[in-house]
mmCIF file of C-alpha atoms in Angstrom:
data_model
loop_
_atom_site.group_PDB
_atom_site.id
_atom_site.type_symbol
_atom_site.label_atom_id
_atom_site.label_comp_id
_atom_site.label_asym_id
_atom_site.label_seq_id
_atom_site.Cartn_x
_atom_site.Cartn_y
_atom_site.Cartn_z
ATOM 1 C CA UNK C 1 -10.750 -7.649 -21.134
ATOM 2 C CA UNK C 2 -7.600 -9.753 -21.217
ATOM 3 C CA UNK C 3 -7.609 -13.529 -20.895
ATOM 4 C CA UNK C 4 -8.758 -14.844 -17.520
ATOM 5 C CA UNK C 5 -6.484 -16.977 -15.353
ATOM 6 C CA UNK C 6 -7.524 -18.404 -12.012
ATOM 7 C CA UNK C 7 -4.553 -17.413 -9.857
ATOM 8 C CA UNK C 8 -2.587 -14.154 -9.550
ATOM 9 C CA UNK C 9 0.926 -14.069 -11.024
ATOM 10 C CA UNK C 10 3.715 -15.228 -8.750
ATOM 11 C CA UNK C 11 5.213 -12.612 -6.459
ATOM 12 C CA UNK C 12 8.865 -13.277 -7.347
ATOM 13 C CA UNK C 13 9.096 -10.957 -10.413
ATOM 14 C CA UNK C 14 7.772 -8.040 -8.358
ATOM 15 C CA UNK C 15 10.697 -8.508 -5.944
ATOM 16 C CA UNK C 16 13.185 -7.612 -8.698
ATOM 17 C CA UNK C 17 13.217 -4.073 -7.306
ATOM 18 C CA UNK C 18 15.483 -5.313 -4.481
ATOM 19 C CA UNK C 19 18.113 -6.015 -7.100
ATOM 20 C CA UNK C 20 18.532 -2.267 -7.534
ATOM 21 C CA UNK C 21 19.948 -1.881 -4.019
ATOM 22 C CA UNK C 22 23.366 -3.460 -4.731
ATOM 23 C CA UNK C 23 23.457 -1.291 -7.866
ATOM 24 C CA UNK C 24 23.040 1.793 -5.662
ATOM 25 C CA UNK C 25 25.783 0.586 -3.309
ATOM 26 C CA UNK C 26 28.141 -0.142 -6.217
ATOM 27 C CA UNK C 27 27.507 3.361 -7.612
ATOM 28 C CA UNK C 28 28.214 4.962 -4.224
ATOM 29 C CA UNK C 29 31.468 3.045 -3.783
ATOM 30 C CA UNK C 30 32.852 3.584 -7.271
ATOM 31 C CA UNK C 31 31.393 6.889 -8.484
ATOM 32 C CA UNK C 32 32.212 7.963 -12.044
ATOM 33 C CA UNK C 33 30.537 5.933 -14.767
ATOM 34 C CA UNK C 34 28.897 3.678 -12.162
ATOM 35 C CA UNK C 35 26.559 6.540 -11.268
ATOM 36 C CA UNK C 36 24.789 5.959 -14.576
ATOM 37 C CA UNK C 37 23.750 2.479 -13.506
ATOM 38 C CA UNK C 38 20.796 3.520 -11.341
ATOM 39 C CA UNK C 39 18.831 5.379 -14.033
ATOM 40 C CA UNK C 40 19.734 2.776 -16.635
ATOM 41 C CA UNK C 41 18.809 -0.114 -14.340
ATOM 42 C CA UNK C 42 15.444 1.297 -13.311
ATOM 43 C CA UNK C 43 14.069 2.371 -16.666
ATOM 44 C CA UNK C 44 16.104 1.117 -19.586
ATOM 45 C CA UNK C 45 16.922 -2.357 -18.351
ATOM 46 C CA UNK C 46 13.226 -3.018 -17.928
ATOM 47 C CA UNK C 47 12.528 -1.513 -21.349
ATOM 48 C CA UNK C 48 14.845 -4.127 -22.817
ATOM 49 C CA UNK C 49 13.111 -6.813 -20.794
ATOM 50 C CA UNK C 50 9.763 -5.599 -22.133
ATOM 51 C CA UNK C 51 11.073 -6.221 -25.629
ATOM 52 C CA UNK C 52 12.162 -9.739 -24.682
ATOM 53 C CA UNK C 53 9.224 -10.936 -22.565
ATOM 54 C CA UNK C 54 6.462 -9.010 -24.350
ATOM 55 C CA UNK C 55 2.959 -8.325 -23.109
ATOM 56 C CA UNK C 56 0.949 -9.923 -20.337
ATOM 57 C CA UNK C 57 -2.750 -10.051 -21.217
ATOM 58 C CA UNK C 58 -3.688 -12.573 -18.536
ATOM 59 C CA UNK C 59 -6.159 -11.455 -15.888
ATOM 60 C CA UNK C 60 -6.134 -13.050 -12.421
ATOM 61 C CA UNK C 61 -9.258 -13.839 -10.476
ATOM 62 C CA UNK C 62 -10.130 -10.492 -8.801
ATOM 63 C CA UNK C 63 -11.728 -12.362 -5.895
ATOM 64 C CA UNK C 64 -8.460 -14.033 -4.835
ATOM 65 C CA UNK C 65 -8.275 -14.210 -1.033
ATOM 66 C CA UNK C 66 -5.938 -11.904 0.918
ATOM 67 C CA UNK C 67 -3.830 -14.757 2.397
ATOM 68 C CA UNK C 68 -2.880 -15.774 -1.147
ATOM 69 C CA UNK C 69 -1.299 -12.338 -1.660
ATOM 70 C CA UNK C 70 1.049 -12.422 1.348
ATOM 71 C CA UNK C 71 4.290 -12.286 -0.651
ATOM 72 C CA UNK C 72 2.895 -9.620 -2.965
ATOM 73 C CA UNK C 73 2.042 -7.420 0.008
ATOM 74 C CA UNK C 74 5.303 -8.069 1.823
ATOM 75 C CA UNK C 75 7.513 -6.411 -0.780
ATOM 76 C CA UNK C 76 5.545 -3.180 -0.486
ATOM 77 C CA UNK C 77 5.788 -3.252 3.305
ATOM 78 C CA UNK C 78 9.504 -3.957 3.607
ATOM 79 C CA UNK C 79 10.429 -1.348 1.006
ATOM 80 C CA UNK C 80 9.871 1.522 3.447
ATOM 81 C CA UNK C 81 12.714 0.625 5.853
ATOM 82 C CA UNK C 82 14.839 -0.577 2.935
ATOM 83 C CA UNK C 83 14.562 2.777 1.164
ATOM 84 C CA UNK C 84 15.271 4.802 4.302
ATOM 85 C CA UNK C 85 18.329 2.717 5.167
ATOM 86 C CA UNK C 86 19.587 3.057 1.596
ATOM 87 C CA UNK C 87 19.166 6.836 1.309
ATOM 88 C CA UNK C 88 20.448 7.807 4.740
ATOM 89 C CA UNK C 89 22.995 5.006 4.962
ATOM 90 C CA UNK C 90 24.601 6.027 1.674
ATOM 91 C CA UNK C 91 24.498 9.670 2.754
ATOM 92 C CA UNK C 92 26.430 8.795 5.901
ATOM 93 C CA UNK C 93 28.885 6.667 3.926
ATOM 94 C CA UNK C 94 29.766 9.136 1.151
ATOM 95 C CA UNK C 95 29.980 12.149 3.464
ATOM 96 C CA UNK C 96 32.271 10.370 5.887
ATOM 97 C CA UNK C 97 34.459 8.738 3.258
ATOM 98 C CA UNK C 98 34.740 11.914 1.153
ATOM 99 C CA UNK C 99 35.878 9.833 -1.826
ATOM 100 C CA UNK C 100 33.397 11.366 -4.287
ATOM 101 C CA UNK C 101 33.541 14.793 -5.900
ATOM 102 C CA UNK C 102 30.584 16.982 -4.983
ATOM 103 C CA UNK C 103 29.205 16.595 -8.508
ATOM 104 C CA UNK C 104 29.352 12.816 -8.081
ATOM 105 C CA UNK C 105 27.506 13.109 -4.782
ATOM 106 C CA UNK C 106 24.824 15.150 -6.522
ATOM 107 C CA UNK C 107 24.569 12.551 -9.301
ATOM 108 C CA UNK C 108 24.340 9.712 -6.783
ATOM 109 C CA UNK C 109 21.431 11.296 -4.955
ATOM 110 C CA UNK C 110 19.720 12.189 -8.214
ATOM 111 C CA UNK C 111 19.949 8.487 -9.045
ATOM 112 C CA UNK C 112 18.586 7.572 -5.620
ATOM 113 C CA UNK C 113 15.714 9.945 -6.348
ATOM 114 C CA UNK C 114 14.912 7.968 -9.477
ATOM 115 C CA UNK C 115 14.895 4.864 -7.275
ATOM 116 C CA UNK C 116 12.685 6.391 -4.567
ATOM 117 C CA UNK C 117 10.388 7.886 -7.207
ATOM 118 C CA UNK C 118 10.104 4.856 -9.461
ATOM 119 C CA UNK C 119 9.824 2.281 -6.675
ATOM 120 C CA UNK C 120 9.113 4.159 -3.455
ATOM 121 C CA UNK C 121 6.297 6.423 -4.613
ATOM 122 C CA UNK C 122 4.768 3.616 -6.662
ATOM 123 C CA UNK C 123 4.688 1.434 -3.551
ATOM 124 C CA UNK C 124 3.339 4.358 -1.514
ATOM 125 C CA UNK C 125 0.573 4.712 -4.079
ATOM 126 C CA UNK C 126 -0.374 1.068 -3.579
ATOM 127 C CA UNK C 127 -0.225 1.308 0.219
ATOM 128 C CA UNK C 128 -2.271 4.504 0.548
ATOM 129 C CA UNK C 129 -5.233 2.813 -1.125
ATOM 130 C CA UNK C 130 -5.386 0.011 1.438
ATOM 131 C CA UNK C 131 -7.464 -0.152 4.619
ATOM 132 C CA UNK C 132 -4.913 -1.453 7.186
ATOM 133 C CA UNK C 133 -3.440 1.442 9.159
ATOM 134 C CA UNK C 134 0.084 0.038 9.021
ATOM 135 C CA UNK C 135 0.014 0.110 5.221
ATOM 136 C CA UNK C 136 -1.198 3.693 5.099
ATOM 137 C CA UNK C 137 1.489 4.624 7.638
ATOM 138 C CA UNK C 138 4.160 3.090 5.389
ATOM 139 C CA UNK C 139 2.787 5.185 2.528
ATOM 140 C CA UNK C 140 3.003 8.359 4.617
ATOM 141 C CA UNK C 141 6.611 7.617 5.581
ATOM 142 C CA UNK C 142 7.646 7.004 1.981
ATOM 143 C CA UNK C 143 5.988 10.202 0.776
ATOM 144 C CA UNK C 144 7.502 12.250 3.602
ATOM 145 C CA UNK C 145 10.929 10.910 2.622
ATOM 146 C CA UNK C 146 10.552 12.671 -0.740
ATOM 147 C CA UNK C 147 8.897 15.791 0.763
ATOM 148 C CA UNK C 148 5.632 15.103 -1.090
ATOM 149 C CA UNK C 149 3.297 14.012 1.685
ATOM 150 C CA UNK C 150 0.335 15.959 0.332
ATOM 151 C CA UNK C 151 0.236 13.542 -2.614
ATOM 152 C CA UNK C 152 -1.892 11.199 -0.492
ATOM 153 C CA UNK C 153 -4.598 13.815 0.087
ATOM 154 C CA UNK C 154 -4.463 15.044 -3.497
ATOM 155 C CA UNK C 155 -4.560 11.563 -4.973
ATOM 156 C CA UNK C 156 -7.366 10.129 -2.849
ATOM 157 C CA UNK C 157 -9.576 13.209 -2.453
ATOM 158 C CA UNK C 158 -9.012 15.030 -5.731
ATOM 159 C CA UNK C 159 -7.458 12.920 -8.472
ATOM 160 C CA UNK C 160 -9.650 9.829 -8.139
ATOM 161 C CA UNK C 161 -12.784 11.891 -7.762
ATOM 162 C CA UNK C 162 -12.178 14.409 -10.534
ATOM 163 C CA UNK C 163 -9.915 12.574 -12.992
ATOM 164 C CA UNK C 164 -10.629 13.580 -16.579
ATOM 165 C CA UNK C 165 -12.306 16.857 -15.573
ATOM 166 C CA UNK C 166 -11.095 20.476 -15.229
ATOM 167 C CA UNK C 167 -10.971 20.030 -11.435
ATOM 168 C CA UNK C 168 -8.144 17.488 -11.598
ATOM 169 C CA UNK C 169 -4.752 19.210 -11.925
ATOM 170 C CA UNK C 170 -3.015 15.912 -12.683
ATOM 171 C CA UNK C 171 -4.949 15.146 -15.863
ATOM 172 C CA UNK C 172 -2.635 16.493 -18.573
ATOM 173 C CA UNK C 173 -4.513 18.638 -21.053
ATOM 174 C CA UNK C 174 -4.494 17.810 -24.757
ATOM 175 C CA UNK C 175 -1.559 19.642 -26.324
ATOM 176 C CA UNK C 176 0.024 20.521 -22.986
ATOM 177 C CA UNK C 177 3.735 19.700 -22.934
ATOM 178 C CA UNK C 178 5.357 18.169 -19.884
ATOM 179 C CA UNK C 179 7.494 21.258 -19.191
ATOM 180 C CA UNK C 180 4.305 23.313 -18.797
ATOM 181 C CA UNK C 181 2.548 20.523 -16.912
ATOM 182 C CA UNK C 182 5.282 19.968 -14.309
ATOM 183 C CA UNK C 183 5.441 23.432 -12.649
ATOM 184 C CA UNK C 184 1.658 23.721 -12.880
ATOM 185 C CA UNK C 185 0.969 20.503 -10.970
ATOM 186 C CA UNK C 186 3.619 21.195 -8.342
ATOM 187 C CA UNK C 187 1.621 24.216 -7.227
ATOM 188 C CA UNK C 188 -1.933 23.175 -8.064
ATOM 189 C CA UNK C 189 -1.695 19.732 -6.454
ATOM 190 C CA UNK C 190 -0.511 21.212 -3.171
ATOM 191 C CA UNK C 191 -3.287 23.813 -3.180
ATOM 192 C CA UNK C 192 -6.008 21.344 -4.202
ATOM 193 C CA UNK C 193 -4.889 18.835 -1.554
ATOM 194 C CA UNK C 194 -4.977 21.451 1.190
ATOM 195 C CA UNK C 195 -8.382 22.714 0.056
ATOM 196 C CA UNK C 196 -9.772 19.175 0.002
ATOM 197 C CA UNK C 197 -8.671 18.513 3.587
ATOM 198 C CA UNK C 198 -9.919 21.948 4.676
ATOM 199 C CA UNK C 199 -13.319 21.230 3.098
ATOM 200 C CA UNK C 200 -13.561 17.876 4.886
ATOM 201 C CA UNK C 201 -12.880 19.561 8.217
ATOM 202 C CA UNK C 202 -15.416 22.301 7.436
ATOM 203 C CA UNK C 203 -18.110 19.683 6.869
ATOM 204 C CA UNK C 204 -17.419 18.525 10.430
ATOM 205 C CA UNK C 205 -17.590 22.093 11.735
ATOM 206 C CA UNK C 206 -13.820 22.236 12.321
ATOM 207 C CA UNK C 207 -11.257 24.880 11.258
ATOM 208 C CA UNK C 208 -8.401 24.013 8.874
ATOM 209 C CA UNK C 209 -5.868 24.218 11.686
ATOM 210 C CA UNK C 210 -7.582 21.520 13.759
ATOM 211 C CA UNK C 211 -5.179 18.828 14.963
ATOM 212 C CA UNK C 212 -6.928 16.212 12.807
ATOM 213 C CA UNK C 213 -5.772 17.924 9.619
ATOM 214 C CA UNK C 214 -3.232 15.438 8.182
ATOM 215 C CA UNK C 215 -1.091 18.322 6.955
ATOM 216 C CA UNK C 216 0.232 18.693 10.509
ATOM 217 C CA UNK C 217 1.487 15.111 10.286
ATOM 218 C CA UNK C 218 2.844 15.741 6.786
ATOM 219 C CA UNK C 219 4.824 18.776 7.899
ATOM 220 C CA UNK C 220 6.123 17.061 11.053
ATOM 221 C CA UNK C 221 7.317 13.944 9.227
ATOM 222 C CA UNK C 222 9.001 15.943 6.485
ATOM 223 C CA UNK C 223 10.701 18.178 9.065
ATOM 224 C CA UNK C 224 11.937 15.054 10.829
ATOM 225 C CA UNK C 225 13.606 13.747 7.667
ATOM 226 C CA UNK C 226 15.171 17.135 6.945
ATOM 227 C CA UNK C 227 16.503 17.215 10.511
ATOM 228 C CA UNK C 228 17.968 13.728 10.085
ATOM 229 C CA UNK C 229 19.701 14.793 6.869
ATOM 230 C CA UNK C 230 21.068 17.871 8.678
ATOM 231 C CA UNK C 231 22.305 15.716 11.542
ATOM 232 C CA UNK C 232 24.196 13.481 9.126
ATOM 233 C CA UNK C 233 25.620 16.099 6.793
ATOM 234 C CA UNK C 234 24.626 19.610 7.807
ATOM 235 C CA UNK C 235 23.396 21.886 5.042
ATOM 236 C CA UNK C 236 25.048 19.710 2.416
ATOM 237 C CA UNK C 237 23.161 16.704 3.751
ATOM 238 C CA UNK C 238 19.904 18.655 3.479
ATOM 239 C CA UNK C 239 20.831 19.612 -0.081
ATOM 240 C CA UNK C 240 21.533 16.003 -1.090
ATOM 241 C CA UNK C 241 18.324 14.839 0.554
ATOM 242 C CA UNK C 242 16.436 17.544 -1.361
ATOM 243 C CA UNK C 243 18.064 16.451 -4.627
ATOM 244 C CA UNK C 244 16.816 12.931 -3.981
ATOM 245 C CA UNK C 245 13.327 14.255 -3.208
ATOM 246 C CA UNK C 246 13.189 16.462 -6.310
ATOM 247 C CA UNK C 247 14.052 13.675 -8.732
ATOM 248 C CA UNK C 248 11.602 11.333 -7.034
ATOM 249 C CA UNK C 249 8.808 13.875 -7.528
ATOM 250 C CA UNK C 250 9.988 14.498 -11.087
ATOM 251 C CA UNK C 251 9.575 10.771 -11.794
ATOM 252 C CA UNK C 252 6.121 10.758 -10.219
ATOM 253 C CA UNK C 253 4.839 13.670 -12.249
ATOM 254 C CA UNK C 254 6.298 12.285 -15.474
ATOM 255 C CA UNK C 255 4.232 9.162 -14.895
ATOM 256 C CA UNK C 256 1.167 11.216 -13.933
ATOM 257 C CA UNK C 257 1.539 13.124 -17.197
ATOM 258 C CA UNK C 258 1.530 9.907 -19.226
ATOM 259 C CA UNK C 259 -1.325 8.173 -17.419
ATOM 260 C CA UNK C 260 -4.217 10.421 -18.476
ATOM 261 C CA UNK C 261 -2.886 12.695 -21.215
ATOM 262 C CA UNK C 262 -5.741 14.177 -23.230
ATOM 263 C CA UNK C 263 -8.453 11.878 -21.860
ATOM 264 C CA UNK C 264 -11.658 13.462 -20.593
ATOM 265 C CA UNK C 265 -14.901 12.355 -19.048
ATOM 266 C CA UNK C 266 -18.046 13.502 -20.787
ATOM 267 C CA UNK C 267 -19.778 16.489 -19.197
ATOM 268 C CA UNK C 268 -23.416 15.653 -18.441
ATOM 269 C CA UNK C 269 -24.504 19.166 -17.495
ATOM 270 C CA UNK C 270 -25.015 20.809 -14.144
ATOM 271 C CA UNK C 271 -21.377 20.308 -13.230
ATOM 272 C CA UNK C 272 -21.718 16.516 -13.419
ATOM 273 C CA UNK C 273 -19.575 14.097 -15.390
ATOM 274 C CA UNK C 274 -19.979 10.486 -16.421
ATOM 275 C CA UNK C 275 -18.614 7.794 -14.106
ATOM 276 C CA UNK C 276 -14.953 6.899 -14.354
ATOM 277 C CA UNK C 277 -14.450 4.045 -16.782
ATOM 278 C CA UNK C 278 -11.406 2.069 -17.991
ATOM 279 C CA UNK C 279 -11.327 4.258 -21.096
ATOM 280 C CA UNK C 280 -10.322 7.303 -19.015
ATOM 281 C CA UNK C 281 -6.756 6.065 -18.374
ATOM 282 C CA UNK C 282 -4.031 4.867 -20.694
ATOM 283 C CA UNK C 283 -3.397 1.140 -20.345
ATOM 284 C CA UNK C 284 -0.117 -0.718 -20.894
ATOM 285 C CA UNK C 285 0.246 -4.500 -20.732
ATOM 286 C CA UNK C 286 4.052 -4.587 -20.975
ATOM 287 C CA UNK C 287 5.131 -7.386 -18.690
ATOM 288 C CA UNK C 288 8.570 -6.376 -17.361
ATOM 289 C CA UNK C 289 7.827 -2.715 -16.659
ATOM 290 C CA UNK C 290 4.713 -3.864 -14.818
ATOM 291 C CA UNK C 291 6.998 -5.998 -12.648
ATOM 292 C CA UNK C 292 9.027 -2.903 -11.824
ATOM 293 C CA UNK C 293 5.937 -0.755 -11.230
ATOM 294 C CA UNK C 294 3.768 -3.429 -9.557
ATOM 295 C CA UNK C 295 1.139 -3.277 -12.315
ATOM 296 C CA UNK C 296 0.784 0.504 -12.204
ATOM 297 C CA UNK C 297 0.484 0.434 -15.994
ATOM 298 C CA UNK C 298 -2.800 -1.415 -15.607
ATOM 299 C CA UNK C 299 -4.008 2.034 -14.746
ATOM 300 C CA UNK C 300 -7.350 1.722 -16.489
ATOM 301 C CA UNK C 301 -8.463 -0.876 -13.961
ATOM 302 C CA UNK C 302 -6.907 0.973 -11.026
ATOM 303 C CA UNK C 303 -9.185 3.958 -11.612
ATOM 304 C CA UNK C 304 -12.142 1.719 -12.316
ATOM 305 C CA UNK C 305 -11.566 -0.285 -9.100
ATOM 306 C CA UNK C 306 -9.234 1.807 -6.872
ATOM 307 C CA UNK C 307 -9.296 -0.585 -3.905
ATOM 308 C CA UNK C 308 -8.112 -3.581 -5.931
ATOM 309 C CA UNK C 309 -4.634 -4.751 -4.887
ATOM 310 C CA UNK C 310 -1.966 -4.595 -7.551
ATOM 311 C CA UNK C 311 -1.614 -8.364 -8.250
ATOM 312 C CA UNK C 312 -5.334 -8.507 -9.070
ATOM 313 C CA UNK C 313 -5.513 -5.535 -11.423
ATOM 314 C CA UNK C 314 -7.040 -6.383 -14.779
ATOM 315 C CA UNK C 315 -5.806 -5.416 -18.210
ATOM 316 C CA UNK C 316 -8.073 -4.366 -21.070
ATOM 317 C CA UNK C 317 -8.152 -4.825 -24.811
ATOM 318 C CA UNK C 318 -7.915 -1.927 -27.257
ATOM 319 C CA UNK C 319 -11.687 -1.714 -27.679
ATOM 320 C CA UNK C 320 -12.165 -1.226 -23.930
ATOM 321 C CA UNK C 321 -9.318 1.136 -22.969
ATOM 322 C CA UNK C 322 -6.778 3.226 -24.878
ATOM 323 C CA UNK C 323 -3.397 1.531 -25.186
ATOM 324 C CA UNK C 324 0.057 3.052 -24.906
ATOM 325 C CA UNK C 325 2.395 1.940 -27.683
ATOM 326 C CA UNK C 326 5.181 1.265 -25.167
ATOM 327 C CA UNK C 327 5.598 0.911 -21.411
ATOM 328 C CA UNK C 328 6.161 3.843 -19.066
ATOM 329 C CA UNK C 329 9.982 3.817 -19.377
ATOM 330 C CA UNK C 330 9.880 4.739 -23.075
ATOM 331 C CA UNK C 331 6.744 6.876 -22.801
ATOM 332 C CA UNK C 332 8.184 9.050 -20.026
ATOM 333 C CA UNK C 333 11.342 9.535 -22.078
ATOM 334 C CA UNK C 334 9.197 10.613 -25.037
ATOM 335 C CA UNK C 335 7.288 13.015 -22.775
ATOM 336 C CA UNK C 336 10.487 14.993 -22.194
ATOM 337 C CA UNK C 337 10.256 16.153 -25.821
ATOM 338 C CA UNK C 338 6.907 17.881 -26.466
ATOM 339 C CA UNK C 339 7.426 17.545 -30.231
ATOM 340 C CA UNK C 340 7.958 13.786 -30.096
ATOM 341 C CA UNK C 341 5.181 13.365 -27.546
ATOM 342 C CA UNK C 342 2.563 15.179 -29.610
ATOM 343 C CA UNK C 343 3.585 13.281 -32.730
ATOM 344 C CA UNK C 344 3.125 9.960 -30.947
ATOM 345 C CA UNK C 345 0.132 10.684 -28.699
ATOM 346 C CA UNK C 346 -2.066 13.357 -30.278
ATOM 347 C CA UNK C 347 -3.260 11.071 -33.102
ATOM 348 C CA UNK C 348 -4.104 8.457 -30.479
ATOM 349 C CA UNK C 349 -6.128 10.963 -28.470
ATOM 350 C CA UNK C 350 -8.046 12.011 -31.595
ATOM 351 C CA UNK C 351 -8.726 8.355 -32.405
ATOM 352 C CA UNK C 352 -9.933 7.830 -28.820
ATOM 353 C CA UNK C 353 -12.325 10.783 -29.137
ATOM 354 C CA UNK C 354 -13.853 9.442 -32.341
ATOM 355 C CA UNK C 355 -14.150 5.960 -30.880
ATOM 356 C CA UNK C 356 -15.868 6.816 -27.595
ATOM 357 C CA UNK C 357 -17.444 10.226 -28.166
ATOM 358 C CA UNK C 358 -18.378 10.561 -31.854
ATOM 359 C CA UNK C 359 -21.248 12.876 -30.892
ATOM 360 C CA UNK C 360 -18.840 15.552 -29.623
ATOM 361 C CA UNK C 361 -17.691 17.625 -32.571
ATOM 362 C CA UNK C 362 -16.353 20.686 -30.790
ATOM 363 C CA UNK C 363 -13.662 19.712 -28.283
ATOM 364 C CA UNK C 364 -12.750 23.329 -27.680
ATOM 365 C CA UNK C 365 -16.109 23.998 -26.063
ATOM 366 C CA UNK C 366 -15.603 24.904 -22.407
ATOM 367 C CA UNK C 367 -17.733 22.073 -21.054
ATOM 368 C CA UNK C 368 -15.563 19.455 -22.761
ATOM 369 C CA UNK C 369 -12.164 21.110 -22.543
ATOM 370 C CA UNK C 370 -9.627 20.481 -19.799
ATOM 371 C CA UNK C 371 -8.326 23.930 -19.003
ATOM 372 C CA UNK C 372 -6.098 24.932 -16.064
ATOM 373 C CA UNK C 373 -7.798 25.521 -12.740
#
């Protein structure tokens, strides 16, 4: 593992996400070239910072007490109202002022989608893993605001349980390009999430339509946000809200594609697989992009210890977990080109196979292959 330090990193760098809010306001006021600032500020600014500040291989004490993480937790909690005020406040502003062309309005809300996907869904991911009800509620609100509420059920009940196996839609298959992956997961994740909740209810002797099925809450919350968008801007408001939601989900699934591409858990026979280990997720120790993504790139440890809060996530050396050559900002850009992606990542997957599973010589065999559900 990385080098051990006794205290978690300070919370201040993780609060840099708030600096994106005046960028969004500036873009909404000025339009034109300013609309490019949101995507460039979220991904490419932090890529440049990665180059400057390098890697962080320090590991905090995982037993740090909860009170010592107050400021780390607070940013994830306040982001929910901040994001809602930003999205709906800017919708009200641009529709009333009518100073932007409709194409500029579309571009603005696409940029807000990058913000709510990069920051909002990442924070929702952190919050949904926690025990306090208020944190899980904040996660549900954030996911409903991008019309992707089922992600909580899919992530907790399917992805973490079946990662690296054919039963996990989100594990990108070796050789599968992002443009094939994206439409597949949009459908399969929704179906697998619903089936997982239905199965849980069945084990309690309850039908899928029982009031305790969280999908009723998902649908109600999403309908509420659509109604709010309609109240502000009619059908055009609903369209802009949907644009924001689409690009947020697009960001999420780009990251999902990168996180586990080509990595599989060994089949033990009888439908059983080895336990999830750090080697079943791609790890990235790039400091600045981990500030932006609250250590999401320490994904190897997240799957190994899912209940560990983000400031305490550990990083791993190359002999313990596969390493991405760059942080998520560059890797997700590379994923948009299947040719570039395969050139960069396929040799790394083959090296990973030889390193951890030298006894497996036929990776096309059904028991070891990740094929679509």
